[in-house]
Coordinates of C-alpha atoms in Angstrom, one line a residue:
M126 CA 8.8 -34.7 6.8
N127 CA 10.7 -33.7 10.2
W128 CA 8.3 -31.9 12.5
V129 CA 11.0 -31.5 15.3
W130 CA 11.1 -28.0 14.7
F131 CA 7.4 -27.4 15.1
H132 CA 7.3 -29.3 18.4
R133 CA 10.3 -27.3 19.6
L134 CA 8.8 -23.9 18.7
A135 CA 5.6 -25.1 20.5
S136 CA 7.4 -25.4 23.7
P137 CA 7.2 -22.3 25.8
P138 CA 10.7 -22.0 27.0
S139 CA 12.0 -22.4 23.6
F140 CA 9.8 -19.9 22.1
F141 CA 10.6 -17.6 24.8
A142 CA 14.3 -17.8 24.1
L143 CA 13.7 -17.5 20.4
A144 CA 11.5 -14.2 20.8
E145 CA 14.1 -13.0 23.3
R146 CA 16.7 -13.3 20.6
L147 CA 14.8 -12.1 17.7
S148 CA 13.0 -9.0 19.4
P149 CA 16.0 -6.5 19.4
W150 CA 16.8 -7.3 15.8
V151 CA 13.0 -7.0 14.5
L152 CA 12.9 -3.6 16.2
A153 CA 16.2 -2.6 15.0
A154 CA 15.1 -3.1 11.7
A155 CA 11.6 -1.2 12.2
I156 CA 12.9 1.8 13.4
P157 CA 15.0 3.0 10.2
L158 CA 12.4 2.0 7.8
L159 CA 9.8 4.1 9.9
L160 CA 12.2 7.1 10.1
Y161 CA 12.7 7.0 6.2
G162 CA 8.6 6.4 5.6
V163 CA 8.1 9.7 7.9
V164 CA 10.7 11.6 6.1
G165 CA 10.1 10.5 2.6
G166 CA 6.3 10.6 2.9
L167 CA 5.6 14.0 4.8
W168 CA 8.8 16.0 3.2
L169 CA 10.4 14.3 0.2
A170 CA 7.4 13.1 -1.7
P171 CA 5.7 15.8 -3.8
A172 CA 2.1 16.8 -3.2
D173 CA -0.4 14.9 -5.1
Y174 CA -1.6 16.7 -8.1
Q175 CA -5.5 16.3 -7.2
Q176 CA -5.5 16.0 -3.3
G177 CA -2.6 17.9 -2.5
D178 CA -0.6 17.5 0.9
A179 CA -3.8 15.9 2.1
F180 CA -2.8 12.7 0.6
R181 CA 0.3 12.3 3.0
I182 CA -2.2 10.7 5.7
I183 CA -1.8 7.5 3.3
Y184 CA 1.6 6.7 4.9
V185 CA -0.2 6.1 8.0
H186 CA -3.6 4.9 6.8
V187 CA -2.6 2.4 4.2
P188 CA -0.1 0.5 6.4
A189 CA -2.5 0.5 9.4
A190 CA -5.3 -0.8 7.2
W191 CA -3.2 -3.4 5.7
L192 CA -2.2 -4.6 9.3
S193 CA -5.6 -4.5 10.5
L194 CA -6.3 -7.4 7.8
F195 CA -3.0 -9.3 8.3
G196 CA -3.3 -9.2 12.2
Y197 CA -6.8 -10.7 11.8
T198 CA -5.7 -13.4 9.4
A199 CA -2.8 -14.2 11.6
M200 CA -5.0 -14.3 14.6
A201 CA -7.4 -16.8 13.0
L202 CA -4.5 -19.0 11.7
A203 CA -3.2 -19.1 15.4
A204 CA -6.9 -19.9 16.5
I205 CA -7.0 -22.9 14.1
V206 CA -4.0 -24.3 15.6
A207 CA -5.1 -23.6 19.1
V208 CA -8.3 -25.2 18.6
I209 CA -7.1 -28.4 16.7
W210 CA -3.7 -29.0 18.6
R211 CA -4.4 -27.3 21.8
M212 CA -1.0 -25.3 21.5
K213 CA -0.2 -22.9 24.4
I214 CA 1.9 -20.8 22.1
A215 CA -1.0 -20.4 19.5
E216 CA -3.4 -19.6 22.4
C217 CA -1.0 -16.9 23.7
A218 CA -0.8 -15.4 20.1
V219 CA -4.5 -15.1 19.9
V220 CA -4.4 -13.1 23.0
A221 CA -1.5 -11.1 22.0
I222 CA -2.7 -10.4 18.6
A223 CA -6.4 -9.1 19.3
P224 CA -5.6 -5.9 21.0
V225 CA -2.7 -4.8 18.7
G226 CA -4.9 -5.6 15.7
A227 CA -7.8 -3.8 17.1
S228 CA -5.4 -0.8 17.9
F229 CA -4.3 -0.8 14.1
T230 CA -8.1 -1.2 12.9
A231 CA -9.0 1.7 15.0
L232 CA -6.0 3.7 13.6
A233 CA -7.1 2.9 9.9
L234 CA -10.6 4.1 10.6
M235 CA -9.6 7.3 12.2
T236 CA -7.1 8.2 9.6
G237 CA -9.5 7.3 6.9
M238 CA -12.3 9.5 8.3
L239 CA -9.6 12.5 8.5
W240 CA -8.7 11.8 5.1
G241 CA -12.4 11.4 3.9
K242 CA -13.4 14.9 5.2
P243 CA -11.4 16.9 2.7
M244 CA -11.9 14.2 -0.1
W245 CA -15.9 13.4 0.4
G246 CA -16.9 16.4 2.4
A247 CA -17.9 14.1 5.3
Y248 CA -15.9 12.3 8.1
W249 CA -17.9 9.0 7.7
A250 CA -20.1 7.5 4.9
W251 CA -21.7 4.0 5.2
D252 CA -19.4 2.8 2.5
A253 CA -18.6 -0.8 1.8
R254 CA -15.0 -0.4 2.8
L255 CA -15.5 1.7 5.8
T256 CA -18.4 -0.3 7.0
S257 CA -16.6 -3.7 6.6
E258 CA -13.5 -2.3 8.4
L259 CA -15.7 -1.2 11.5
V260 CA -17.2 -4.8 11.6
L261 CA -13.7 -5.9 11.5
L262 CA -13.0 -3.6 14.7
F263 CA -16.3 -5.0 16.2
L264 CA -14.9 -8.6 15.4
Y265 CA -11.3 -7.8 17.3
L266 CA -13.3 -6.3 20.3
G267 CA -15.4 -9.4 20.5
V268 CA -12.4 -11.3 20.7
I269 CA -11.0 -9.3 23.5
G270 CA -14.1 -9.2 25.4
L271 CA -14.6 -13.2 25.3
Q272 CA -10.9 -13.5 26.5
Q273 CA -11.8 -11.2 29.5
A274 CA -15.2 -12.7 30.2
V275 CA -14.0 -16.5 30.8
A276 CA -12.0 -17.0 34.0
D277 CA -10.1 -19.9 32.8
S278 CA -7.3 -18.7 30.4
R279 CA -7.3 -21.9 28.2
A280 CA -11.0 -21.9 27.9
A281 CA -11.0 -18.2 27.2
A282 CA -8.5 -18.6 24.4
R283 CA -10.3 -21.2 22.9
A284 CA -13.7 -19.4 23.0
A285 CA -12.1 -16.3 21.5
G286 CA -10.4 -18.3 19.0
L287 CA -13.7 -19.9 17.7
L288 CA -15.0 -16.4 17.1
A289 CA -11.9 -15.2 15.2
I290 CA -12.1 -18.5 12.9
V291 CA -15.8 -17.4 12.3
G292 CA -15.1 -13.9 11.7
V293 CA -12.3 -14.4 9.4
I294 CA -14.6 -14.3 6.5
N295 CA -14.7 -10.5 6.8
V296 CA -11.2 -10.2 5.8
P297 CA -11.9 -10.9 1.9
I298 CA -15.1 -8.8 2.1
V299 CA -12.8 -5.9 3.4
H300 CA -10.1 -6.2 0.8
Y301 CA -12.5 -7.0 -2.2
S302 CA -15.2 -4.4 -1.0
V303 CA -14.1 -1.5 -3.5
E304 CA -14.3 -4.2 -6.3
W305 CA -17.4 -5.8 -5.4
W306 CA -19.5 -2.8 -4.6
N307 CA -19.7 0.7 -5.8
S308 CA -17.5 2.3 -3.5
L309 CA -16.5 5.8 -2.7
H310 CA -13.0 4.4 -1.5
Q311 CA -10.3 4.3 -4.0
G312 CA -8.9 1.1 -5.4
S313 CA -5.3 -0.2 -4.9
T314 CA -2.8 1.8 -6.2
V315 CA 0.6 0.1 -5.3
S316 CA -0.4 -3.7 -5.2
K317 CA -2.7 -3.6 -8.3
I318 CA -1.5 -5.8 -11.3
G319 CA 0.2 -4.0 -14.0
K320 CA 1.8 -0.5 -13.4
P321 CA 1.0 1.2 -10.2
S322 CA -0.9 4.3 -10.2
I323 CA 1.4 6.2 -8.0
S324 CA 4.9 7.6 -8.7
A325 CA 8.0 5.9 -7.3
N326 CA 8.9 8.9 -5.1
M327 CA 5.6 8.5 -3.3
A328 CA 5.6 4.8 -3.4
W329 CA 8.9 4.0 -1.9
P330 CA 8.2 5.9 1.5
L331 CA 4.9 4.0 1.6
L332 CA 6.5 0.7 1.1
S333 CA 9.0 1.5 3.8
M334 CA 6.4 2.6 6.2
T335 CA 4.3 -0.6 5.6
L336 CA 7.3 -2.8 6.1
G337 CA 8.4 -0.9 9.3
F338 CA 4.9 -1.3 10.6
M339 CA 4.8 -4.8 9.9
L340 CA 8.1 -5.2 11.7
F341 CA 6.9 -3.0 14.6
F342 CA 3.6 -5.1 14.7
G343 CA 5.8 -8.4 15.0
W344 CA 8.0 -7.0 17.8
T345 CA 5.0 -6.0 19.7
I346 CA 3.3 -9.5 19.2
L347 CA 6.6 -11.3 20.3
R348 CA 7.0 -9.2 23.4
R349 CA 3.1 -9.6 24.2
I350 CA 3.2 -13.4 23.6
Q351 CA 6.4 -13.5 26.0
A352 CA 4.4 -11.7 28.7
E353 CA 1.5 -14.0 28.3
L354 CA 3.6 -17.0 28.5
L355 CA 5.4 -15.6 31.7
W356 CA 1.8 -15.3 33.4
R357 CA 0.7 -18.5 32.3
E358 CA 4.0 -20.5 33.0
R359 CA 4.7 -18.5 36.2
G360 CA 4.6 -21.6 38.5
T361 CA 6.9 -23.8 36.2
R362 CA 10.5 -24.4 36.9
W363 CA 11.9 -22.8 33.7
V364 CA 10.4 -19.4 34.7
R365 CA 11.7 -19.8 38.1
E366 CA 15.3 -20.5 36.9
R367 CA 15.1 -17.9 34.3
F368 CA 13.7 -15.3 36.7
V369 CA 15.3 -16.3 39.9
S370 CA 15.5 -12.7 41.1
L371 CA 11.6 -12.5 40.7
P372 CA 10.2 -14.7 43.7
E373 CA 6.7 -13.2 43.1
M374 CA 6.4 -15.3 39.9
S375 CA 6.9 -18.6 41.4
G376 CA 3.3 -19.4 41.2
D377 CA 0.3 -19.6 43.4

């Protein structure tokens, strides 16, 4: 197997250039998907026969919850690569994903609480899904805290990466908590095997929002990795040559 592409991608200048080319296209694809999801979810989709218009929070809550799991899984995979192969790009990915993933997790929790009030009569219940999602937020914050606590950036990334790898066990717990325990949280409606229990005119805006959130998540991560690379590589020749008009980035 030819691994030239892998080594080329691991090169900071090559990855930076690739991210620079991809980022505008990713953002351009995300915007119309998000616009359609907002219009379709808030105006075109009919009210739910049981929950009324309160169900519309699903168009933010579900994509945010899904990305909280996806982000942590991606961070853990990047951490594995960083710990085993000591790849700087992977270390930067761990640093970049943690705050973004934490933000989506917090958004999922907040929208879940707002949705829970009219449905359950309370903003919070120590439900299996809610509790495991809260643990996920704490894991994200732990990774961020370790990154900030260690002065050396590479040592910090490795320490944070180890926590990310250990904490990934919580991802399947969050996902399957509704099935494993007697949960107040409703089960899957779109991705379950068989016929989805959501109508098409409700499902299409939800799928559009989810894909739009994913692309926005990807765009944010690419930009954050670029920023982290520039900081770590600020004393290298390729950064000086690329940003010749920025003498303050020439290194310490």
